[in-house]
DNA sequence: AGAAAATATGAAAGCGTTTACATAACAAGG
DNA sequence: CCTTGTTATGTAAACGCTTTCATATTTTCT
């Protein structure tokens, strides 16, 4: 094995007796060169084991074949499946995913955005619309296609689900089957417009029945099963005790349900539990979890498709707002309350 | 808002009256310029809203401040937490993660590796050691630090866990408490050395007792809860029926356990279930799942640390093989068998 | 004070591509 | 046969930054 440095276009040009320009064209726009030269150049390239240098290509051409994604966390079944689908779609079209996460910290998100933009991503996908003015300014300045996922404001493309409606649906269902004392375990509301919207949806449903949603009915927690358990513990001290608990994320609802069962409360006869997300495990729990299905994977698919479209279109189309449907999935963790 | 193009070093040079070289130094090696010029340049840079162009920087300097990671799938609690930690550590040191996944397909993995290398990543993290010769050749040729995660062969740095031992531990435990008819639900074995090793570990433990591990005792499945259920269904047809089932991934064990319960088999009194991974939910199931803890997050942390060290060290240190401890976690999904 | 060493800056040559623009060759149209 | 169009190739100028080398300036030492 020789320790020659990597072959470049120049090497191929020299070896093949063609100019570097022709070589470049042969490799990236084969239609522009004659079949036999094309063949000769390709042979040499193969023999030398040429691999294009995308840094140089990016610098010269202005695009990097790279799409940036900023998510709150990688460690979530929801964002994972979105990312998985984005990755699939992007890879299939020759794009790489540059992924950053920020743990729900606006400052970290700003830093991540800065990094991605300075890396010259061709497109950007972000979660939600709530971010400091400075972050939005950076995005504007970059002047590249951007898609907001989950939540999104006017002004940019977006692939969204109605989180408010998700909250509303699940609360409305519990009310409909007779619950009036409802507790809520939700994620940290600050800098998280999805969680805010879900809680607001719940509040709206309660208000329709003239019921308030007091602070004492809500427990704000990190988004883990363990946190769901402790949230449940807190809510169990409400007087009167809630007859149903909504977790604004399945993990919270699952944790809550487990905690209740551990304390000898039977679900759903003693207490109902419902979540939002419809994670994989929800269908398999005992009892299976009533929840609202959020098409996380589709968000990834649609976002990638939209971004790829923007990256190839000639005349900019109108702003897109793709709204994906959510559906209440009634399972066995909810039932009519004992008696009021 | 003007539509000026992005400011470059040249713009700053002109505005500040310094040479572009000095400006470059001021921005990337501040120690080399005098305090007052430094100040002046920084002021101008700030005023112009200068953002360095990493593509150009990468081309000129030869490194991209980017680390490539190739995982089988993003949609797995295990890899998610590894990635999450890598992301955290890398971001803290100014590196971005370029993530690719390949759904356990060697060809896709090769393609992904090619993309990442051609993007000029400064370092690489991959899962496992089993890949086509051609893929290894590409990696060698790139001549950048690489870390194998989970499994790894000699020849490159690695941060590994003993998957064989994981399988062995859980099987040994079941044997110790008296089980002799053991079924296994495992992931696809092809191109997945972790799954292979886990199964081999189980086989080794059985052999110590003179027990075989026949093909009929094994059900190979995708790595999902639903697949675990169907794997369990298959194994229940073994005669005699197994008294314990090992899922070589928690998701499989969980699925299996749920299926058994759905069929009226009580766990663990009627049948024992054990997994490997120790995913979040395992501790909270009913019954809680006996499993082997795999420090997925630590793998991420250690890999990132190792990679970052390699990227800054002067003299290349000796090859590192960091072996992280795994531990059997006995919970309530396992018990002595009824009677032989 | 003079020589040697350290420090701060500038000029310019890349880094490996892409891409106008120019040129040459060749086919078609009158 | 000469003009006009095509088509294939080459020349050279970016792209925005880093970095070597040379130069000018200041400090340190004898």
PDB file of C-alpha atoms in Angstrom, chain A residues 71-309:
ATOM      1  CA  UNK A  71     -34.280  18.679  17.542  1.00  0.00           C
ATOM      2  CA  UNK A  72     -34.706  19.126  21.271  1.00  0.00           C
ATOM      3  CA  UNK A  73     -33.319  15.689  22.026  1.00  0.00           C
ATOM      4  CA  UNK A  74     -32.274  12.576  20.195  1.00  0.00           C
ATOM      5  CA  UNK A  75     -33.314  10.441  23.088  1.00  0.00           C
ATOM      6  CA  UNK A  76     -37.012  10.333  22.441  1.00  0.00           C
ATOM      7  CA  UNK A  77     -39.057   7.761  20.595  1.00  0.00           C
ATOM      8  CA  UNK A  78     -40.931  10.553  18.880  1.00  0.00           C
ATOM      9  CA  UNK A  79     -38.076  12.535  17.437  1.00  0.00           C
ATOM     10  CA  UNK A  80     -36.210   9.330  16.700  1.00  0.00           C
ATOM     11  CA  UNK A  81     -38.793   8.144  14.288  1.00  0.00           C
ATOM     12  CA  UNK A  82     -39.042  11.537  12.649  1.00  0.00           C
ATOM     13  CA  UNK A  83     -35.292  11.604  12.209  1.00  0.00           C
ATOM     14  CA  UNK A  84     -35.189   8.054  10.982  1.00  0.00           C
ATOM     15  CA  UNK A  85     -37.574   8.878   8.171  1.00  0.00           C
ATOM     16  CA  UNK A  86     -35.811  12.104   7.303  1.00  0.00           C
ATOM     17  CA  UNK A  87     -32.555  10.223   7.149  1.00  0.00           C
ATOM     18  CA  UNK A  88     -34.027   7.630   4.874  1.00  0.00           C
ATOM     19  CA  UNK A  89     -35.517  10.140   2.474  1.00  0.00           C
ATOM     20  CA  UNK A  90     -32.493  12.405   2.417  1.00  0.00           C
ATOM     21  CA  UNK A  91     -29.987   9.612   1.936  1.00  0.00           C
ATOM     22  CA  UNK A  92     -32.026   8.327  -0.961  1.00  0.00           C
ATOM     23  CA  UNK A  93     -31.543  11.685  -2.631  1.00  0.00           C
ATOM     24  CA  UNK A  94     -27.884  12.078  -1.904  1.00  0.00           C
ATOM     25  CA  UNK A  95     -28.232  14.355   1.059  1.00  0.00           C
ATOM     26  CA  UNK A  96     -26.605  13.878   4.418  1.00  0.00           C
ATOM     27  CA  UNK A  97     -28.203  14.841   7.689  1.00  0.00           C
ATOM     28  CA  UNK A  98     -26.342  17.144  10.026  1.00  0.00           C
ATOM     29  CA  UNK A  99     -28.087  16.649  13.330  1.00  0.00           C
ATOM     30  CA  UNK A 100     -27.932  18.777  16.441  1.00  0.00           C
ATOM     31  CA  UNK A 101     -29.864  18.699  19.674  1.00  0.00           C
ATOM     32  CA  UNK A 102     -30.217  21.204  22.458  1.00  0.00           C
ATOM     33  CA  UNK A 103     -32.091  19.678  25.376  1.00  0.00           C
ATOM     34  CA  UNK A 104     -34.819  22.309  25.315  1.00  0.00           C
ATOM     35  CA  UNK A 105     -32.377  25.134  25.929  1.00  0.00           C
ATOM     36  CA  UNK A 106     -32.912  28.142  23.627  1.00  0.00           C
ATOM     37  CA  UNK A 107     -29.303  29.247  23.968  1.00  0.00           C
ATOM     38  CA  UNK A 108     -28.022  25.838  22.942  1.00  0.00           C
ATOM     39  CA  UNK A 109     -30.440  25.835  20.081  1.00  0.00           C
ATOM     40  CA  UNK A 110     -29.108  29.144  18.887  1.00  0.00           C
ATOM     41  CA  UNK A 111     -25.583  27.800  19.085  1.00  0.00           C
ATOM     42  CA  UNK A 112     -26.544  24.689  17.180  1.00  0.00           C
ATOM     43  CA  UNK A 113     -28.273  26.733  14.492  1.00  0.00           C
ATOM     44  CA  UNK A 114     -25.202  28.887  14.148  1.00  0.00           C
ATOM     45  CA  UNK A 115     -22.999  25.856  13.720  1.00  0.00           C
ATOM     46  CA  UNK A 116     -25.236  24.297  11.146  1.00  0.00           C
ATOM     47  CA  UNK A 117     -25.582  27.466   9.134  1.00  0.00           C
ATOM     48  CA  UNK A 118     -21.905  28.123   9.211  1.00  0.00           C
ATOM     49  CA  UNK A 119     -21.417  24.585   7.963  1.00  0.00           C
ATOM     50  CA  UNK A 120     -23.372  25.693   4.956  1.00  0.00           C
ATOM     51  CA  UNK A 121     -26.316  23.331   5.092  1.00  0.00           C
ATOM     52  CA  UNK A 122     -28.525  23.616   2.046  1.00  0.00           C
ATOM     53  CA  UNK A 123     -31.716  23.292   4.025  1.00  0.00           C
ATOM     54  CA  UNK A 124     -32.867  23.313   7.586  1.00  0.00           C
ATOM     55  CA  UNK A 125     -35.509  21.555   9.640  1.00  0.00           C
ATOM     56  CA  UNK A 126     -36.354  22.764  13.103  1.00  0.00           C
ATOM     57  CA  UNK A 127     -38.879  21.829  15.741  1.00  0.00           C
ATOM     58  CA  UNK A 128     -41.434  24.420  16.696  1.00  0.00           C
ATOM     59  CA  UNK A 129     -41.580  28.137  16.084  1.00  0.00           C
ATOM     60  CA  UNK A 130     -40.703  29.495  19.484  1.00  0.00           C
ATOM     61  CA  UNK A 131     -37.165  30.774  19.534  1.00  0.00           C
ATOM     62  CA  UNK A 132     -35.376  34.032  20.249  1.00  0.00           C
ATOM     63  CA  UNK A 133     -35.563  36.773  17.670  1.00  0.00           C
ATOM     64  CA  UNK A 134     -31.832  36.452  17.164  1.00  0.00           C
ATOM     65  CA  UNK A 135     -32.165  32.836  16.132  1.00  0.00           C
ATOM     66  CA  UNK A 136     -34.838  33.683  13.601  1.00  0.00           C
ATOM     67  CA  UNK A 137     -32.662  36.475  12.297  1.00  0.00           C
ATOM     68  CA  UNK A 138     -29.817  34.039  11.701  1.00  0.00           C
ATOM     69  CA  UNK A 139     -32.129  31.766   9.811  1.00  0.00           C
ATOM     70  CA  UNK A 140     -33.472  34.584   7.682  1.00  0.00           C
ATOM     71  CA  UNK A 141     -29.984  35.771   6.922  1.00  0.00           C
ATOM     72  CA  UNK A 142     -28.947  32.352   5.710  1.00  0.00           C
ATOM     73  CA  UNK A 143     -31.645  32.538   3.100  1.00  0.00           C
ATOM     74  CA  UNK A 144     -32.056  28.798   2.696  1.00  0.00           C
ATOM     75  CA  UNK A 145     -35.209  26.693   2.718  1.00  0.00           C
ATOM     76  CA  UNK A 146     -36.380  25.908   6.203  1.00  0.00           C
ATOM     77  CA  UNK A 147     -39.185  23.739   7.480  1.00  0.00           C
ATOM     78  CA  UNK A 148     -40.737  24.016  10.895  1.00  0.00           C
ATOM     79  CA  UNK A 149     -41.890  20.698  12.270  1.00  0.00           C
ATOM     80  CA  UNK A 150     -44.627  19.887  14.790  1.00  0.00           C
ATOM     81  CA  UNK A 151     -45.518  23.518  15.390  1.00  0.00           C
ATOM     82  CA  UNK A 152     -44.901  26.402  13.070  1.00  0.00           C
ATOM     83  CA  UNK A 153     -45.805  30.003  12.421  1.00  0.00           C
ATOM     84  CA  UNK A 154     -46.600  31.701   9.197  1.00  0.00           C
ATOM     85  CA  UNK A 155     -43.647  33.014   7.287  1.00  0.00           C
ATOM     86  CA  UNK A 156     -41.972  29.696   6.613  1.00  0.00           C
ATOM     87  CA  UNK A 157     -42.881  26.272   5.363  1.00  0.00           C
ATOM     88  CA  UNK A 158     -44.159  23.933   8.001  1.00  0.00           C
ATOM     89  CA  UNK A 159     -45.206  20.365   8.561  1.00  0.00           C
ATOM     90  CA  UNK A 160     -47.338  20.431  11.616  1.00  0.00           C
ATOM     91  CA  UNK A 161     -49.723  18.584  13.824  1.00  0.00           C
ATOM     92  CA  UNK A 162     -52.334  20.311  15.892  1.00  0.00           C
ATOM     93  CA  UNK A 163     -51.036  19.874  19.402  1.00  0.00           C
ATOM     94  CA  UNK A 164     -53.831  21.965  20.816  1.00  0.00           C
ATOM     95  CA  UNK A 165     -56.320  19.661  19.223  1.00  0.00           C
ATOM     96  CA  UNK A 166     -54.438  16.643  20.565  1.00  0.00           C
ATOM     97  CA  UNK A 167     -54.867  17.943  24.072  1.00  0.00           C
ATOM     98  CA  UNK A 168     -58.430  18.891  23.380  1.00  0.00           C
ATOM     99  CA  UNK A 169     -59.324  15.498  21.945  1.00  0.00           C
ATOM    100  CA  UNK A 170     -58.076  13.479  24.840  1.00  0.00           C
ATOM    101  CA  UNK A 171     -59.605  15.766  27.450  1.00  0.00           C
ATOM    102  CA  UNK A 172     -62.883  15.934  25.565  1.00  0.00           C
ATOM    103  CA  UNK A 173     -63.014  12.161  25.516  1.00  0.00           C
ATOM    104  CA  UNK A 174     -62.468  11.874  29.244  1.00  0.00           C
ATOM    105  CA  UNK A 175     -65.125  14.500  29.886  1.00  0.00           C
ATOM    106  CA  UNK A 176     -67.512  12.721  27.576  1.00  0.00           C
ATOM    107  CA  UNK A 177     -67.251   9.500  29.494  1.00  0.00           C
ATOM    108  CA  UNK A 178     -67.983  11.343  32.695  1.00  0.00           C
ATOM    109  CA  UNK A 179     -64.746  12.466  34.295  1.00  0.00           C
ATOM    110  CA  UNK A 180     -64.687  15.836  35.972  1.00  0.00           C
ATOM    111  CA  UNK A 181     -61.663  15.628  38.205  1.00  0.00           C
ATOM    112  CA  UNK A 182     -58.775  15.522  35.748  1.00  0.00           C
ATOM    113  CA  UNK A 183     -55.087  15.784  36.566  1.00  0.00           C
ATOM    114  CA  UNK A 184     -52.389  16.604  34.063  1.00  0.00           C
ATOM    115  CA  UNK A 185     -48.771  15.564  33.941  1.00  0.00           C
ATOM    116  CA  UNK A 186     -46.989  17.634  31.349  1.00  0.00           C
ATOM    117  CA  UNK A 187     -43.481  18.322  30.172  1.00  0.00           C
ATOM    118  CA  UNK A 188     -41.597  21.504  30.951  1.00  0.00           C
ATOM    119  CA  UNK A 189     -43.641  24.252  29.362  1.00  0.00           C
ATOM    120  CA  UNK A 190     -40.917  26.803  28.964  1.00  0.00           C
ATOM    121  CA  UNK A 191     -39.534  26.970  25.433  1.00  0.00           C
ATOM    122  CA  UNK A 192     -41.738  24.113  24.360  1.00  0.00           C
ATOM    123  CA  UNK A 193     -44.701  25.208  22.338  1.00  0.00           C
ATOM    124  CA  UNK A 194     -45.894  21.658  21.745  1.00  0.00           C
ATOM    125  CA  UNK A 195     -46.354  21.009  25.418  1.00  0.00           C
ATOM    126  CA  UNK A 196     -47.944  24.405  25.909  1.00  0.00           C
ATOM    127  CA  UNK A 197     -50.411  23.792  23.128  1.00  0.00           C
ATOM    128  CA  UNK A 198     -51.348  20.379  24.429  1.00  0.00           C
ATOM    129  CA  UNK A 199     -52.045  21.757  27.870  1.00  0.00           C
ATOM    130  CA  UNK A 200     -54.011  24.619  26.365  1.00  0.00           C
ATOM    131  CA  UNK A 201     -56.094  22.149  24.426  1.00  0.00           C
ATOM    132  CA  UNK A 202     -56.906  20.307  27.607  1.00  0.00           C
ATOM    133  CA  UNK A 203     -57.777  23.555  29.319  1.00  0.00           C
ATOM    134  CA  UNK A 204     -60.098  24.530  26.504  1.00  0.00           C
ATOM    135  CA  UNK A 205     -62.001  21.275  26.742  1.00  0.00           C
ATOM    136  CA  UNK A 206     -62.383  21.632  30.473  1.00  0.00           C
ATOM    137  CA  UNK A 207     -63.600  25.176  30.087  1.00  0.00           C
ATOM    138  CA  UNK A 208     -66.349  24.028  27.797  1.00  0.00           C
ATOM    139  CA  UNK A 209     -67.698  22.205  30.820  1.00  0.00           C
ATOM    140  CA  UNK A 210     -67.060  25.166  33.058  1.00  0.00           C
ATOM    141  CA  UNK A 211     -64.206  23.361  34.725  1.00  0.00           C
ATOM    142  CA  UNK A 212     -60.989  25.183  35.586  1.00  0.00           C
ATOM    143  CA  UNK A 213     -57.498  23.786  35.164  1.00  0.00           C
ATOM    144  CA  UNK A 214     -55.794  24.898  38.319  1.00  0.00           C
ATOM    145  CA  UNK A 215     -52.071  24.860  38.881  1.00  0.00           C
ATOM    146  CA  UNK A 216     -52.521  22.171  41.481  1.00  0.00           C
ATOM    147  CA  UNK A 217     -54.010  19.904  38.857  1.00  0.00           C
ATOM    148  CA  UNK A 218     -50.845  20.104  36.779  1.00  0.00           C
ATOM    149  CA  UNK A 219     -47.495  18.558  37.428  1.00  0.00           C
ATOM    150  CA  UNK A 220     -44.661  19.720  35.217  1.00  0.00           C
ATOM    151  CA  UNK A 221     -41.974  17.092  34.657  1.00  0.00           C
ATOM    152  CA  UNK A 222     -39.107  16.039  32.428  1.00  0.00           C
ATOM    153  CA  UNK A 223     -40.206  13.736  29.635  1.00  0.00           C
ATOM    154  CA  UNK A 224     -39.385  10.339  31.104  1.00  0.00           C
ATOM    155  CA  UNK A 225     -41.274   7.435  32.552  1.00  0.00           C
ATOM    156  CA  UNK A 226     -39.676   7.967  35.931  1.00  0.00           C
ATOM    157  CA  UNK A 227     -40.806  11.586  35.889  1.00  0.00           C
ATOM    158  CA  UNK A 228     -44.304  10.444  34.992  1.00  0.00           C
ATOM    159  CA  UNK A 229     -44.314   8.316  38.115  1.00  0.00           C
ATOM    160  CA  UNK A 230     -43.351  11.170  40.358  1.00  0.00           C
ATOM    161  CA  UNK A 231     -45.825  13.455  38.620  1.00  0.00           C
ATOM    162  CA  UNK A 232     -48.519  10.947  39.410  1.00  0.00           C
ATOM    163  CA  UNK A 233     -47.438  10.836  43.039  1.00  0.00           C
ATOM    164  CA  UNK A 234     -47.899  14.568  43.217  1.00  0.00           C
ATOM    165  CA  UNK A 235     -51.327  14.516  41.631  1.00  0.00           C
ATOM    166  CA  UNK A 236     -52.565  11.784  43.925  1.00  0.00           C
ATOM    167  CA  UNK A 237     -52.468  14.326  46.719  1.00  0.00           C
ATOM    168  CA  UNK A 238     -55.119  16.469  45.087  1.00  0.00           C
ATOM    169  CA  UNK A 239     -58.308  16.574  47.076  1.00  0.00           C
ATOM    170  CA  UNK A 240     -60.550  15.298  45.815  1.00  0.00           C
ATOM    171  CA  UNK A 241     -58.348  12.816  44.070  1.00  0.00           C
ATOM    172  CA  UNK A 242     -58.519  12.965  40.248  1.00  0.00           C
ATOM    173  CA  UNK A 243     -60.497  10.247  38.535  1.00  0.00           C
ATOM    174  CA  UNK A 244     -58.411  10.564  35.410  1.00  0.00           C
ATOM    175  CA  UNK A 245     -54.912  11.684  34.585  1.00  0.00           C
ATOM    176  CA  UNK A 246     -53.668  12.897  31.235  1.00  0.00           C
ATOM    177  CA  UNK A 247     -50.011  12.699  30.408  1.00  0.00           C
ATOM    178  CA  UNK A 248     -49.227  15.177  27.663  1.00  0.00           C
ATOM    179  CA  UNK A 249     -46.655  12.711  26.431  1.00  0.00           C
ATOM    180  CA  UNK A 250     -47.076   8.965  26.449  1.00  0.00           C
ATOM    181  CA  UNK A 251     -44.000   8.445  28.556  1.00  0.00           C
ATOM    182  CA  UNK A 252     -45.548  10.580  31.265  1.00  0.00           C
ATOM    183  CA  UNK A 253     -48.867   8.788  31.067  1.00  0.00           C
ATOM    184  CA  UNK A 254     -47.134   5.428  31.169  1.00  0.00           C
ATOM    185  CA  UNK A 255     -45.116   6.434  34.205  1.00  0.00           C
ATOM    186  CA  UNK A 256     -48.230   7.735  35.867  1.00  0.00           C
ATOM    187  CA  UNK A 257     -50.166   4.593  35.185  1.00  0.00           C
ATOM    188  CA  UNK A 258     -47.388   2.412  36.516  1.00  0.00           C
ATOM    189  CA  UNK A 259     -47.137   4.443  39.678  1.00  0.00           C
ATOM    190  CA  UNK A 260     -50.847   4.242  40.267  1.00  0.00           C
ATOM    191  CA  UNK A 261     -50.834   0.488  39.783  1.00  0.00           C
ATOM    192  CA  UNK A 262     -47.864   0.170  42.107  1.00  0.00           C
ATOM    193  CA  UNK A 263     -49.955   1.905  44.727  1.00  0.00           C
ATOM    194  CA  UNK A 264     -52.747  -0.553  44.291  1.00  0.00           C
ATOM    195  CA  UNK A 265     -54.997   1.644  42.228  1.00  0.00           C
ATOM    196  CA  UNK A 266     -56.433  -0.411  39.426  1.00  0.00           C
ATOM    197  CA  UNK A 267     -56.507   1.071  35.954  1.00  0.00           C
ATOM    198  CA  UNK A 268     -58.937   1.928  34.504  1.00  0.00           C
ATOM    199  CA  UNK A 269     -61.542   0.956  37.088  1.00  0.00           C
ATOM    200  CA  UNK A 270     -59.965   2.991  39.882  1.00  0.00           C
ATOM    201  CA  UNK A 271     -58.434   5.660  37.733  1.00  0.00           C
ATOM    202  CA  UNK A 272     -58.154   6.399  34.030  1.00  0.00           C
ATOM    203  CA  UNK A 273     -54.946   7.306  32.214  1.00  0.00           C
ATOM    204  CA  UNK A 274     -54.444   8.746  28.769  1.00  0.00           C
ATOM    205  CA  UNK A 275     -51.468  10.030  26.863  1.00  0.00           C
ATOM    206  CA  UNK A 276     -50.496  11.769  23.660  1.00  0.00           C
ATOM    207  CA  UNK A 277     -48.039  10.474  21.045  1.00  0.00           C
ATOM    208  CA  UNK A 278     -48.959   6.843  20.542  1.00  0.00           C
ATOM    209  CA  UNK A 279     -45.485   5.468  21.057  1.00  0.00           C
ATOM    210  CA  UNK A 280     -44.829   1.856  20.133  1.00  0.00           C
ATOM    211  CA  UNK A 281     -45.175   0.420  23.576  1.00  0.00           C
ATOM    212  CA  UNK A 282     -48.479   2.132  24.306  1.00  0.00           C
ATOM    213  CA  UNK A 283     -50.513  -0.486  22.489  1.00  0.00           C
ATOM    214  CA  UNK A 284     -48.879  -3.296  24.390  1.00  0.00           C
ATOM    215  CA  UNK A 285     -49.095  -2.130  27.957  1.00  0.00           C
ATOM    216  CA  UNK A 286     -51.475  -3.642  30.374  1.00  0.00           C
ATOM    217  CA  UNK A 287     -53.905  -2.049  30.174  1.00  0.00           C
ATOM    218  CA  UNK A 288     -53.155  -0.678  26.716  1.00  0.00           C
ATOM    219  CA  UNK A 289     -52.923   3.078  26.721  1.00  0.00           C
ATOM    220  CA  UNK A 290     -55.582   5.394  25.383  1.00  0.00           C
ATOM    221  CA  UNK A 291     -53.726   8.098  23.541  1.00  0.00           C
ATOM    222  CA  UNK A 292     -53.684  10.452  20.582  1.00  0.00           C
ATOM    223  CA  UNK A 293     -51.743   9.245  17.610  1.00  0.00           C
ATOM    224  CA  UNK A 294     -49.176  11.734  16.359  1.00  0.00           C
ATOM    225  CA  UNK A 295     -47.699  10.720  13.011  1.00  0.00           C
ATOM    226  CA  UNK A 296     -44.093  11.351  13.949  1.00  0.00           C
ATOM    227  CA  UNK A 297     -42.668   9.273  11.128  1.00  0.00           C
ATOM    228  CA  UNK A 298     -44.834  11.061   8.577  1.00  0.00           C
ATOM    229  CA  UNK A 299     -43.596  14.379   9.839  1.00  0.00           C
ATOM    230  CA  UNK A 300     -40.128  13.222   8.920  1.00  0.00           C
ATOM    231  CA  UNK A 301     -41.181  11.970   5.522  1.00  0.00           C
ATOM    232  CA  UNK A 302     -43.123  15.087   4.659  1.00  0.00           C
ATOM    233  CA  UNK A 303     -40.462  17.434   5.919  1.00  0.00           C
ATOM    234  CA  UNK A 304     -37.787  15.742   3.883  1.00  0.00           C
ATOM    235  CA  UNK A 305     -39.972  15.724   0.810  1.00  0.00           C
ATOM    236  CA  UNK A 306     -40.800  19.393   1.178  1.00  0.00           C
ATOM    237  CA  UNK A 307     -37.192  20.345   1.723  1.00  0.00           C
ATOM    238  CA  UNK A 308     -35.998  18.309  -1.219  1.00  0.00           C
ATOM    239  CA  UNK A 309     -38.645  19.909  -3.366  1.00  0.00           C
TER     240      UNK A 309
END
